[in-house]
mmCIF file of C-alpha atoms (C1' of nucleotides) in Angstrom:
data_model
loop_
_atom_site.group_PDB
_atom_site.id
_atom_site.type_symbol
_atom_site.label_atom_id
_atom_site.label_comp_id
_atom_site.label_asym_id
_atom_site.label_seq_id
_atom_site.Cartn_x
_atom_site.Cartn_y
_atom_site.Cartn_z
ATOM 1 C CA UNK A 1 19.664 -3.331 -49.261
ATOM 2 C CA UNK A 2 17.536 -5.806 -46.934
ATOM 3 C CA UNK A 3 19.989 -5.147 -43.799
ATOM 4 C CA UNK A 4 19.598 -1.512 -44.408
ATOM 5 C CA UNK A 5 15.721 -1.791 -44.355
ATOM 6 C CA UNK A 6 15.995 -4.319 -41.443
ATOM 7 C CA UNK A 7 17.642 -1.615 -39.820
ATOM 8 C CA UNK A 8 15.119 1.121 -41.065
ATOM 9 C CA UNK A 9 11.688 -1.120 -40.024
ATOM 10 C CA UNK A 10 13.904 -1.144 -36.345
ATOM 11 C CA UNK A 11 13.599 2.706 -34.866
ATOM 12 C CA UNK A 12 9.839 3.185 -35.004
ATOM 13 C CA UNK A 13 10.224 0.823 -31.864
ATOM 14 C CA UNK A 14 13.087 2.310 -30.968
ATOM 15 C CA UNK A 15 11.237 5.771 -30.069
ATOM 16 C CA UNK A 16 8.390 3.356 -28.852
ATOM 17 C CA UNK A 17 9.976 1.661 -26.204
ATOM 18 C CA UNK A 18 11.831 5.234 -25.218
ATOM 19 C CA UNK A 19 8.838 6.721 -24.978
ATOM 20 C CA UNK A 20 6.969 4.039 -22.338
ATOM 21 C CA UNK A 21 10.210 3.717 -20.972
ATOM 22 C CA UNK A 22 9.743 8.037 -20.340
ATOM 23 C CA UNK A 23 6.014 7.325 -19.319
ATOM 24 C CA UNK A 24 6.627 4.711 -17.323
ATOM 25 C CA UNK A 25 9.293 6.753 -15.505
ATOM 26 C CA UNK A 26 7.194 9.135 -14.819
ATOM 27 C CA UNK A 27 4.442 6.862 -13.326
ATOM 28 C CA UNK A 28 7.061 6.218 -11.270
ATOM 29 C CA UNK A 29 8.509 9.100 -10.160
ATOM 30 C CA UNK A 30 4.689 10.032 -9.342
ATOM 31 C CA UNK A 31 4.286 7.527 -7.206
ATOM 32 C CA UNK A 32 7.413 6.471 -5.617
ATOM 33 C CA UNK A 33 8.136 10.678 -5.179
ATOM 34 C CA UNK A 34 4.660 10.790 -3.366
ATOM 35 C CA UNK A 35 5.067 8.161 -1.629
ATOM 36 C CA UNK A 36 7.998 8.655 0.132
ATOM 37 C CA UNK A 37 7.150 12.694 1.816
ATOM 38 C CA UNK A 38 3.243 10.717 2.923
ATOM 39 C CA UNK A 39 4.342 11.413 6.454
ATOM 40 C CA UNK A 40 4.603 15.643 5.635
ATOM 41 C CA UNK A 41 1.701 14.781 2.950
ATOM 42 C CA UNK A 42 3.812 16.413 0.142
ATOM 43 C CA UNK A 43 3.094 15.195 -3.454
ATOM 44 C CA UNK A 44 5.582 15.888 -6.128
ATOM 45 C CA UNK A 45 4.106 18.713 -7.387
ATOM 46 C CA UNK A 46 3.607 19.872 -3.804
ATOM 47 C CA UNK A 47 7.033 19.331 -3.951
ATOM 48 C CA UNK A 48 8.060 20.665 -7.538
ATOM 49 C CA UNK A 49 6.815 24.188 -6.188
ATOM 50 C CA UNK A 50 8.595 24.014 -3.044
ATOM 51 C CA UNK A 51 11.790 23.386 -4.380
ATOM 52 C CA UNK A 52 11.590 25.856 -6.928
ATOM 53 C CA UNK A 53 10.363 28.246 -4.600
ATOM 54 C CA UNK A 54 13.885 27.815 -2.473
ATOM 55 C CA UNK A 55 15.477 29.053 -5.388
ATOM 56 C CA UNK A 56 17.068 32.369 -4.677
ATOM 57 C CA UNK A 57 15.975 33.962 -7.624
ATOM 58 C CA UNK A 58 12.887 33.410 -6.094
ATOM 59 C CA UNK A 59 13.349 33.779 -2.919
ATOM 60 C CA UNK A 60 11.746 37.491 -2.860
ATOM 61 C CA UNK A 61 8.923 36.136 -4.673
ATOM 62 C CA UNK A 62 7.913 34.500 -8.161
ATOM 63 C CA UNK A 63 4.147 35.011 -9.923
ATOM 64 C CA UNK A 64 1.990 32.436 -11.038
ATOM 65 C CA UNK A 65 2.794 32.866 -13.897
ATOM 66 C CA UNK A 66 6.528 33.066 -13.729
ATOM 67 C CA UNK A 67 6.870 29.399 -11.569
ATOM 68 C CA UNK A 68 4.048 28.137 -14.325
ATOM 69 C CA UNK A 69 6.618 28.861 -17.010
ATOM 70 C CA UNK A 70 9.714 26.938 -14.741
ATOM 71 C CA UNK A 71 7.999 24.488 -13.790
ATOM 72 C CA UNK A 72 6.148 23.837 -17.547
ATOM 73 C CA UNK A 73 3.082 22.967 -15.791
ATOM 74 C CA UNK A 74 -0.306 25.747 -17.114
ATOM 75 C CA UNK A 75 -1.037 28.150 -14.945
ATOM 76 C CA UNK A 76 -4.522 27.205 -13.830
ATOM 77 C CA UNK A 77 -3.088 23.807 -12.733
ATOM 78 C CA UNK A 78 -0.331 26.022 -9.612
ATOM 79 C CA UNK A 79 -3.255 28.023 -9.080
ATOM 80 C CA UNK A 80 -4.434 24.237 -7.420
ATOM 81 C CA UNK A 81 -1.760 23.353 -5.946
ATOM 82 C CA UNK A 82 -1.445 27.302 -4.565
ATOM 83 C CA UNK A 83 -4.227 27.155 -2.745
ATOM 84 C CA UNK A 84 -3.059 23.426 -0.580
ATOM 85 C CA UNK A 85 0.016 24.413 0.398
ATOM 86 C CA UNK A 86 -1.544 27.978 0.991
ATOM 87 C CA UNK A 87 -3.795 26.552 3.261
ATOM 88 C CA UNK A 88 -0.942 24.507 4.747
ATOM 89 C CA UNK A 89 0.756 27.715 5.092
ATOM 90 C CA UNK A 90 3.463 26.528 3.533
ATOM 91 C CA UNK A 91 3.788 29.479 0.822
ATOM 92 C CA UNK A 92 1.705 32.991 1.042
ATOM 93 C CA UNK A 93 0.457 35.217 -1.728
ATOM 94 C CA UNK A 94 0.980 38.397 -1.413
ATOM 95 C CA UNK A 95 -0.229 41.265 -3.424
ATOM 96 C CA UNK A 96 2.911 43.451 -6.565
ATOM 97 C CA UNK A 97 2.741 46.661 -5.281
ATOM 98 C CA UNK A 98 3.966 47.179 -9.312
ATOM 99 C CA UNK A 99 1.277 45.543 -10.562
ATOM 100 C CA UNK A 100 -2.319 44.278 -8.776
ATOM 101 C CA UNK A 101 -2.919 41.982 -10.545
ATOM 102 C CA UNK A 102 -0.013 39.987 -10.036
ATOM 103 C CA UNK A 103 0.447 37.848 -7.249
ATOM 104 C CA UNK A 104 3.958 36.985 -5.743
ATOM 105 C CA UNK A 105 4.228 33.566 -4.426
ATOM 106 C CA UNK A 106 7.234 33.115 -1.234
ATOM 107 C CA UNK A 107 7.973 31.089 1.111
ATOM 108 C CA UNK A 108 6.766 30.988 4.619
ATOM 109 C CA UNK A 109 8.801 29.774 7.308
ATOM 110 C CA UNK A 110 7.119 27.302 8.145
ATOM 111 C CA UNK A 111 7.495 26.298 4.369
ATOM 112 C CA UNK A 112 10.771 27.084 4.689
ATOM 113 C CA UNK A 113 11.277 24.258 8.264
ATOM 114 C CA UNK A 114 9.537 21.992 6.387
ATOM 115 C CA UNK A 115 12.147 21.518 3.108
ATOM 116 C CA UNK A 116 15.688 22.127 5.336
ATOM 117 C CA UNK A 117 14.144 19.889 8.188
ATOM 118 C CA UNK A 118 11.741 17.257 6.939
ATOM 119 C CA UNK A 119 12.035 17.235 3.181
ATOM 120 C CA UNK A 120 15.597 17.543 1.823
ATOM 121 C CA UNK A 121 16.704 14.487 3.583
ATOM 122 C CA UNK A 122 14.053 12.499 2.467
ATOM 123 C CA UNK A 123 14.285 13.629 -1.190
ATOM 124 C CA UNK A 124 18.270 13.313 -0.496
ATOM 125 C CA UNK A 125 17.708 9.824 0.489
ATOM 126 C CA UNK A 126 14.720 9.713 -2.601
ATOM 127 C CA UNK A 127 17.816 10.385 -4.924
ATOM 128 C CA UNK A 128 20.282 7.759 -4.681
ATOM 129 C CA UNK A 129 17.387 5.410 -4.328
ATOM 130 C CA UNK A 130 16.344 5.632 -7.592
ATOM 131 C CA UNK A 131 19.958 6.464 -8.721
ATOM 132 C CA UNK A 132 21.116 3.442 -7.630
ATOM 133 C CA UNK A 133 23.969 2.761 -10.506
ATOM 134 C CA UNK A 134 24.514 5.834 -12.249
ATOM 135 C CA UNK A 135 28.378 7.323 -12.149
ATOM 136 C CA UNK A 136 28.558 10.588 -12.215
ATOM 137 C CA UNK A 137 28.921 10.627 -15.593
ATOM 138 C CA UNK A 138 25.431 8.479 -16.478
ATOM 139 C CA UNK A 139 23.656 11.315 -14.766
ATOM 140 C CA UNK A 140 25.820 14.517 -16.811
ATOM 141 C CA UNK A 141 24.824 12.178 -20.035
ATOM 142 C CA UNK A 142 20.957 10.786 -19.342
ATOM 143 C CA UNK A 143 20.579 15.360 -18.190
ATOM 144 C CA UNK A 144 22.462 15.601 -21.901
ATOM 145 C CA UNK A 145 19.487 13.661 -23.367
ATOM 146 C CA UNK A 146 16.753 14.886 -21.260
ATOM 147 C CA UNK A 147 17.307 18.497 -22.526
ATOM 148 C CA UNK A 148 18.045 17.839 -25.600
ATOM 149 C CA UNK A 149 14.553 16.492 -25.635
ATOM 150 C CA UNK A 150 12.454 19.231 -23.160
ATOM 151 C CA UNK A 151 14.415 22.028 -26.648
ATOM 152 C CA UNK A 152 12.256 18.898 -28.474
ATOM 153 C CA UNK A 153 9.209 19.399 -26.458
ATOM 154 C CA UNK A 154 9.355 23.267 -26.510
ATOM 155 C CA UNK A 155 9.625 23.291 -30.070
ATOM 156 C CA UNK A 156 6.321 21.328 -30.197
ATOM 157 C CA UNK A 157 4.684 23.371 -27.669
ATOM 158 C CA UNK A 158 3.069 26.233 -29.726
ATOM 159 C CA UNK A 159 2.786 28.410 -26.472
ATOM 160 C CA UNK A 160 6.229 28.493 -25.237
ATOM 161 C CA UNK A 161 8.927 30.301 -27.164
ATOM 162 C CA UNK A 162 12.096 29.095 -26.947
ATOM 163 C CA UNK A 163 13.443 32.575 -28.318
ATOM 164 C CA UNK A 164 15.166 30.974 -30.432
ATOM 165 C CA UNK A 165 16.482 34.389 -32.430
ATOM 166 C CA UNK A 166 16.340 36.215 -28.930
ATOM 167 C CA UNK A 167 19.934 36.080 -27.428
ATOM 168 C CA UNK A 168 19.371 35.166 -23.904
ATOM 169 C CA UNK B 1 40.797 16.858 -0.423
ATOM 170 C CA UNK B 2 39.181 20.535 -1.038
ATOM 171 C CA UNK B 3 38.710 19.093 -4.581
ATOM 172 C CA UNK B 4 36.898 16.090 -3.134
ATOM 173 C CA UNK B 5 34.111 17.879 -1.149
ATOM 174 C CA UNK B 6 33.813 20.015 -4.224
ATOM 175 C CA UNK B 7 32.606 17.353 -6.123
ATOM 176 C CA UNK B 8 30.387 15.898 -3.514
ATOM 177 C CA UNK B 9 28.540 18.819 -2.722
ATOM 178 C CA UNK B 10 27.725 18.824 -6.600
ATOM 179 C CA UNK B 11 26.406 15.859 -6.416
ATOM 180 C CA UNK B 12 22.415 16.349 -5.042
ATOM 181 C CA UNK B 13 22.513 19.177 -7.208
ATOM 182 C CA UNK B 14 22.952 16.672 -10.664
ATOM 183 C CA UNK B 15 20.530 14.675 -9.465
ATOM 184 C CA UNK B 16 18.427 17.374 -8.773
ATOM 185 C CA UNK B 17 18.209 19.153 -12.277
ATOM 186 C CA UNK B 18 18.309 15.174 -13.502
ATOM 187 C CA UNK B 19 14.772 14.548 -12.167
ATOM 188 C CA UNK B 20 13.352 18.075 -12.310
ATOM 189 C CA UNK B 21 14.458 17.232 -16.006
ATOM 190 C CA UNK B 22 12.530 14.358 -15.633
ATOM 191 C CA UNK B 23 9.589 16.291 -14.364
ATOM 192 C CA UNK B 24 9.183 17.941 -16.902
ATOM 193 C CA UNK B 25 10.130 16.056 -20.346
ATOM 194 C CA UNK B 26 7.226 13.798 -18.165
ATOM 195 C CA UNK B 27 4.692 17.374 -17.646
ATOM 196 C CA UNK B 28 5.203 18.197 -21.838
ATOM 197 C CA UNK B 29 5.184 14.538 -22.579
ATOM 198 C CA UNK B 30 1.241 14.043 -21.447
ATOM 199 C CA UNK B 31 0.845 17.685 -23.137
ATOM 200 C CA UNK B 32 2.302 17.782 -26.316
ATOM 201 C CA UNK B 33 1.658 14.464 -26.816
ATOM 202 C CA UNK B 34 -2.535 14.919 -25.396
ATOM 203 C CA UNK B 35 -2.335 17.624 -28.284
ATOM 204 C CA UNK B 36 -1.005 15.626 -30.885
ATOM 205 C CA UNK B 37 -4.016 13.282 -30.835
ATOM 206 C CA UNK B 38 -6.441 16.300 -29.992
ATOM 207 C CA UNK B 39 -8.117 16.278 -33.298
ATOM 208 C CA UNK B 40 -8.897 12.516 -31.952
ATOM 209 C CA UNK B 41 -9.791 12.961 -29.090
ATOM 210 C CA UNK B 42 -7.148 11.063 -27.137
ATOM 211 C CA UNK B 43 -4.857 12.004 -24.474
ATOM 212 C CA UNK B 44 -1.241 9.845 -23.738
ATOM 213 C CA UNK B 45 -3.114 7.385 -21.153
ATOM 214 C CA UNK B 46 -5.272 6.209 -23.719
ATOM 215 C CA UNK B 47 -2.771 5.951 -26.147
ATOM 216 C CA UNK B 48 -1.133 4.271 -23.813
ATOM 217 C CA UNK B 49 -3.917 2.032 -23.021
ATOM 218 C CA UNK B 50 -4.365 1.542 -27.094
ATOM 219 C CA UNK B 51 -0.507 0.511 -27.477
ATOM 220 C CA UNK B 52 -0.518 -2.078 -25.011
ATOM 221 C CA UNK B 53 -4.189 -3.861 -26.345
ATOM 222 C CA UNK B 54 -1.982 -4.184 -29.957
ATOM 223 C CA UNK B 55 0.667 -6.003 -28.694
ATOM 224 C CA UNK B 56 0.640 -9.928 -29.728
ATOM 225 C CA UNK B 57 0.533 -10.778 -26.439
ATOM 226 C CA UNK B 58 -2.407 -8.967 -25.205
ATOM 227 C CA UNK B 59 -4.872 -8.923 -28.220
ATOM 228 C CA UNK B 60 -6.912 -11.720 -27.639
ATOM 229 C CA UNK B 61 -7.498 -10.033 -24.478
ATOM 230 C CA UNK B 62 -5.698 -8.936 -21.078
ATOM 231 C CA UNK B 63 -7.383 -8.460 -17.114
ATOM 232 C CA UNK B 64 -7.278 -5.029 -15.691
ATOM 233 C CA UNK B 65 -4.500 -6.105 -13.093
ATOM 234 C CA UNK B 66 -2.286 -7.321 -15.667
ATOM 235 C CA UNK B 67 -2.497 -4.069 -18.428
ATOM 236 C CA UNK B 68 -1.886 -2.070 -15.157
ATOM 237 C CA UNK B 69 1.441 -4.215 -14.178
ATOM 238 C CA UNK B 70 2.789 -3.343 -17.931
ATOM 239 C CA UNK B 71 1.898 0.589 -16.908
ATOM 240 C CA UNK B 72 2.981 1.135 -14.194
ATOM 241 C CA UNK B 73 -0.089 2.312 -12.295
ATOM 242 C CA UNK B 74 -3.147 1.265 -10.388
ATOM 243 C CA UNK B 75 -6.344 -0.765 -11.013
ATOM 244 C CA UNK B 76 -7.993 1.613 -9.492
ATOM 245 C CA UNK B 77 -7.098 4.212 -12.419
ATOM 246 C CA UNK B 78 -7.526 1.943 -15.017
ATOM 247 C CA UNK B 79 -10.884 1.705 -14.476
ATOM 248 C CA UNK B 80 -11.821 5.242 -15.160
ATOM 249 C CA UNK B 81 -9.456 5.336 -18.496
ATOM 250 C CA UNK B 82 -11.016 1.789 -19.789
ATOM 251 C CA UNK B 83 -14.868 3.225 -18.867
ATOM 252 C CA UNK B 84 -14.188 5.934 -21.975
ATOM 253 C CA UNK B 85 -12.503 4.370 -24.245
ATOM 254 C CA UNK B 86 -15.049 1.716 -23.486
ATOM 255 C CA UNK B 87 -18.048 4.383 -24.368
ATOM 256 C CA UNK B 88 -16.140 5.553 -27.290
ATOM 257 C CA UNK B 89 -16.346 2.119 -28.402
ATOM 258 C CA UNK B 90 -12.838 1.786 -29.033
ATOM 259 C CA UNK B 91 -12.291 -0.823 -26.611
ATOM 260 C CA UNK B 92 -14.767 -3.696 -24.907
ATOM 261 C CA UNK B 93 -14.957 -5.170 -21.740
ATOM 262 C CA UNK B 94 -16.243 -9.347 -21.357
ATOM 263 C CA UNK B 95 -16.176 -11.881 -18.434
ATOM 264 C CA UNK B 96 -13.056 -14.338 -18.809
ATOM 265 C CA UNK B 97 -14.807 -17.801 -18.598
ATOM 266 C CA UNK B 98 -12.051 -18.928 -17.724
ATOM 267 C CA UNK B 99 -12.671 -15.879 -13.625
ATOM 268 C CA UNK B 100 -15.507 -14.966 -13.538
ATOM 269 C CA UNK B 101 -13.918 -12.110 -11.551
ATOM 270 C CA UNK B 102 -11.848 -10.970 -14.310
ATOM 271 C CA UNK B 103 -12.471 -9.197 -16.836
ATOM 272 C CA UNK B 104 -10.484 -9.367 -20.412
ATOM 273 C CA UNK B 105 -9.514 -6.202 -22.206
ATOM 274 C CA UNK B 106 -9.409 -5.896 -25.755
ATOM 275 C CA UNK B 107 -9.532 -3.687 -28.517
ATOM 276 C CA UNK B 108 -12.950 -3.694 -31.298
ATOM 277 C CA UNK B 109 -12.397 -3.321 -34.291
ATOM 278 C CA UNK B 110 -13.182 0.335 -34.565
ATOM 279 C CA UNK B 111 -10.742 0.268 -31.739
ATOM 280 C CA UNK B 112 -7.825 -1.455 -34.079
ATOM 281 C CA UNK B 113 -8.381 0.582 -37.126
ATOM 282 C CA UNK B 114 -8.321 3.802 -35.394
ATOM 283 C CA UNK B 115 -5.272 3.162 -34.133
ATOM 284 C CA UNK B 116 -4.115 1.446 -37.766
ATOM 285 C CA UNK B 117 -5.649 4.422 -39.620
ATOM 286 C CA UNK B 118 -5.616 7.667 -37.170
ATOM 287 C CA UNK B 119 -3.119 6.635 -34.541
ATOM 288 C CA UNK B 120 0.292 5.405 -35.959
ATOM 289 C CA UNK B 121 0.722 7.914 -38.885
ATOM 290 C CA UNK B 122 0.449 11.069 -35.835
ATOM 291 C CA UNK B 123 2.385 8.746 -32.923
ATOM 292 C CA UNK B 124 4.879 8.459 -35.487
ATOM 293 C CA UNK B 125 5.755 12.346 -36.963
ATOM 294 C CA UNK B 126 5.404 12.267 -32.880
ATOM 295 C CA UNK B 127 8.347 10.335 -32.291
ATOM 296 C CA UNK B 128 10.557 12.071 -35.013
ATOM 297 C CA UNK B 129 9.800 15.092 -33.801
ATOM 298 C CA UNK B 130 10.633 14.997 -30.190
ATOM 299 C CA UNK B 131 13.320 12.470 -30.833
ATOM 300 C CA UNK B 132 14.637 15.443 -33.486
ATOM 301 C CA UNK B 133 18.755 14.978 -33.063
ATOM 302 C CA UNK B 134 18.877 11.867 -31.275
ATOM 303 C CA UNK B 135 21.234 8.737 -33.144
ATOM 304 C CA UNK B 136 19.991 5.577 -33.181
ATOM 305 C CA UNK B 137 23.138 5.254 -30.473
ATOM 306 C CA UNK B 138 21.618 8.009 -28.710
ATOM 307 C CA UNK B 139 18.514 6.521 -28.369
ATOM 308 C CA UNK B 140 19.833 3.086 -27.187
ATOM 309 C CA UNK B 141 21.853 4.740 -24.655
ATOM 310 C CA UNK B 142 18.682 6.777 -23.529
ATOM 311 C CA UNK B 143 16.629 3.197 -23.061
ATOM 312 C CA UNK B 144 19.402 1.589 -21.192
ATOM 313 C CA UNK B 145 19.412 4.694 -18.429
ATOM 314 C CA UNK B 146 15.106 4.813 -18.597
ATOM 315 C CA UNK B 147 15.438 1.244 -18.329
ATOM 316 C CA UNK B 148 18.048 1.794 -14.832
ATOM 317 C CA UNK B 149 15.688 3.787 -13.271
ATOM 318 C CA UNK B 150 13.253 2.009 -14.369
ATOM 319 C CA UNK B 151 14.884 -0.993 -11.792
ATOM 320 C CA UNK B 152 15.108 1.567 -9.387
ATOM 321 C CA UNK B 153 11.686 2.769 -8.311
ATOM 322 C CA UNK B 154 10.676 -0.985 -8.938
ATOM 323 C CA UNK B 155 13.096 -1.692 -5.855
ATOM 324 C CA UNK B 156 11.693 0.910 -4.077
ATOM 325 C CA UNK B 157 8.501 0.264 -4.829
ATOM 326 C CA UNK B 158 6.953 -2.447 -2.050
ATOM 327 C CA UNK B 159 4.103 -3.316 -4.557
ATOM 328 C CA UNK B 160 5.960 -4.472 -7.172
ATOM 329 C CA UNK B 161 7.588 -7.572 -7.045
ATOM 330 C CA UNK B 162 11.171 -7.112 -8.729
ATOM 331 C CA UNK B 163 11.493 -11.822 -9.040
ATOM 332 C CA UNK B 164 15.458 -10.541 -8.349
ATOM 333 C CA UNK B 165 15.984 -14.450 -7.090
ATOM 334 C CA UNK B 166 12.634 -15.991 -9.484
ATOM 335 C CA UNK B 167 14.539 -16.052 -12.785
ATOM 336 C CA UNK B 168 12.712 -14.524 -15.764
ATOM 337 C "C1'" DC C 1 -7.731 61.188 -21.220
ATOM 338 C "C1'" DA C 2 -11.308 56.632 -22.982
ATOM 339 C "C1'" DA C 3 -12.108 52.722 -25.420
ATOM 340 C "C1'" DA C 4 -9.770 49.071 -27.038
ATOM 341 C "C1'" DG C 5 -6.622 45.416 -26.565
ATOM 342 C "C1'" DA C 6 -4.578 42.400 -23.965
ATOM 343 C "C1'" DA C 7 -1.919 40.467 -19.250
ATOM 344 C "C1'" DA C 8 -2.652 38.132 -14.154
ATOM 345 C "C1'" DG C 9 -5.275 35.289 -11.986
ATOM 346 C "C1'" DT C 10 -9.168 32.343 -10.669
ATOM 347 C "C1'" DA C 11 -13.215 29.038 -11.284
ATOM 348 C "C1'" DA C 12 -15.734 25.469 -13.958
ATOM 349 C "C1'" DA C 13 -15.685 21.190 -16.497
ATOM 350 C "C1'" DT C 14 -13.453 17.378 -18.077
ATOM 351 C "C1'" DA C 15 -9.667 13.531 -18.133
ATOM 352 C "C1'" DT C 16 -6.013 11.296 -14.907
ATOM 353 C "C1'" DA C 17 -3.964 9.078 -10.656
ATOM 354 C "C1'" DT C 18 -3.755 7.673 -5.850
ATOM 355 C "C1'" DT C 19 -5.220 5.198 -1.313
ATOM 356 C "C1'" DG C 20 -8.593 3.367 0.651
ATOM 357 C "C1'" DA C 21 -13.050 0.009 0.530
ATOM 358 C "C1'" DC C 22 -16.408 -2.469 -0.825
ATOM 359 C "C1'" DA C 23 -18.947 -6.947 -2.854
ATOM 360 C "C1'" DT C 24 -17.954 -10.353 -5.855
ATOM 361 C "C1'" DA C 25 -15.769 -15.201 -7.045
ATOM 362 C "C1'" DA C 26 -11.822 -18.239 -5.977
ATOM 363 C "C1'" DA C 27 -8.619 -20.379 -3.503
ATOM 364 C "C1'" DT C 28 -7.427 -22.786 0.532
ATOM 365 C "C1'" DT C 29 -7.753 -24.976 5.245
ATOM 366 C "C1'" DG C 30 -9.292 -27.483 8.849
ATOM 367 C "C1'" DC D 1 -17.235 -29.334 2.833
ATOM 368 C "C1'" DA D 2 -17.798 -24.682 5.094
ATOM 369 C "C1'" DA D 3 -15.367 -21.072 6.377
ATOM 370 C "C1'" DT D 4 -11.120 -18.373 6.157
ATOM 371 C "C1'" DT D 5 -8.293 -15.773 2.909
ATOM 372 C "C1'" DT D 6 -7.083 -14.458 -1.804
ATOM 373 C "C1'" DA D 7 -7.825 -12.059 -5.567
ATOM 374 C "C1'" DT D 8 -9.716 -8.775 -9.163
ATOM 375 C "C1'" DG D 9 -12.723 -5.499 -10.503
ATOM 376 C "C1'" DT D 10 -15.319 -1.069 -9.129
ATOM 377 C "C1'" DC D 11 -16.769 3.145 -6.120
ATOM 378 C "C1'" DA D 12 -15.233 6.613 -3.327
ATOM 379 C "C1'" DA D 13 -12.468 10.534 -2.484
ATOM 380 C "C1'" DT D 14 -8.574 13.873 -2.694
ATOM 381 C "C1'" DA D 15 -4.845 16.028 -5.997
ATOM 382 C "C1'" DT D 16 -2.924 17.150 -10.570
ATOM 383 C "C1'" DA D 17 -3.311 18.528 -14.596
ATOM 384 C "C1'" DT D 18 -5.425 19.968 -19.185
ATOM 385 C "C1'" DT D 19 -8.997 23.848 -22.080
ATOM 386 C "C1'" DT D 20 -12.082 26.591 -21.684
ATOM 387 C "C1'" DA D 21 -13.454 31.264 -20.249
ATOM 388 C "C1'" DC D 22 -14.165 34.916 -17.175
ATOM 389 C "C1'" DT D 23 -12.969 38.775 -13.736
ATOM 390 C "C1'" DT D 24 -9.441 42.570 -12.543
ATOM 391 C "C1'" DT D 25 -5.709 45.501 -13.612
ATOM 392 C "C1'" DC D 26 -2.654 47.161 -17.214
ATOM 393 C "C1'" DT D 27 -1.124 49.129 -21.586
ATOM 394 C "C1'" DT D 28 -1.977 50.973 -26.278
ATOM 395 C "C1'" DT D 29 -4.490 54.179 -29.093
ATOM 396 C "C1'" DG D 30 -7.050 56.863 -31.157
#
DNA sequence: CAAAGAAAGTAAATATATTGACATAAATTG
DNA sequence: CAATTTATGTCAATATATTTACTTTCTTTG
């Protein structure tokens, strides 16, 4: 009983430590990631946007709202990032012919070149450094945990419908 | 050989997925965390600062630089957060008697009360929700991976000396 | 088909975060 | 001990990120 209580008391400490580590990792991801791409004046958010735009499904152009839902940031946030990326000529905004409200975001040739020639090698090295000592199994386990936590976060967020009933 | 190459080709995809999930989790941590404490007008950063100040080691007061090193954010960033927390009367800044350059940051009575009475229960529920389905073993594994990644990040960051040679 | 409603994107206000620059104070050096 | 260097915190400029509010456009309703 005494031991049981002791174990129970440890639970909050474990959770606290886990989230504090997550918080620290997030800080370092942005800090070291932005620094890695500093020569190209690209931040981790811009990196995330450009990376998303290289996805085959998004290559013909993606709406701001869909991009925001994919990255799990607000639409309003993306506006600023997209404005800066457009000013640097890495992306372009075109009006959706089927819906004049919607803007389709797409990589420009310059953006595609930046990603392929400049960013990809740097990112590859960054991954190697940040995952040093992680076996393939470790990576799979870690992804599993992050996926699981992400589902929980989405359940907490009232704005994101996880489509639990709707078959995907 | 062909199979070996196939496996090798999967490595970048795995790393990419892992970091994208980490990026998404970080976004959701701040989004849902800030919303959970919205009734008390506390953000996740303020949460992190207040939580740090409740640590026994920091209770007598901690310098801004030490706090920044602990949270893995920049000193300059903390200035703003501390100014807001001070304006809300949750923390206080006193001059270190041993070093007139240094300010010692400490929780006020009001801050301690906010943490104990108001924040702690909300945070506890938040942890439960975000870690739903995680066994104690899962949590320990996840912390292990985050710790490992954090060490790698620190190795990447030129400003943080990991004290590899210095015995801790 | 006109009016109300909803959806898509953006602008504004607030709070992080980073680097660069600076003022003050302590530590080191010649 | 005076001069240089270093350390500590803050301010300024830039880039995220969020919520609230608004414009434009599409959809739904009567």
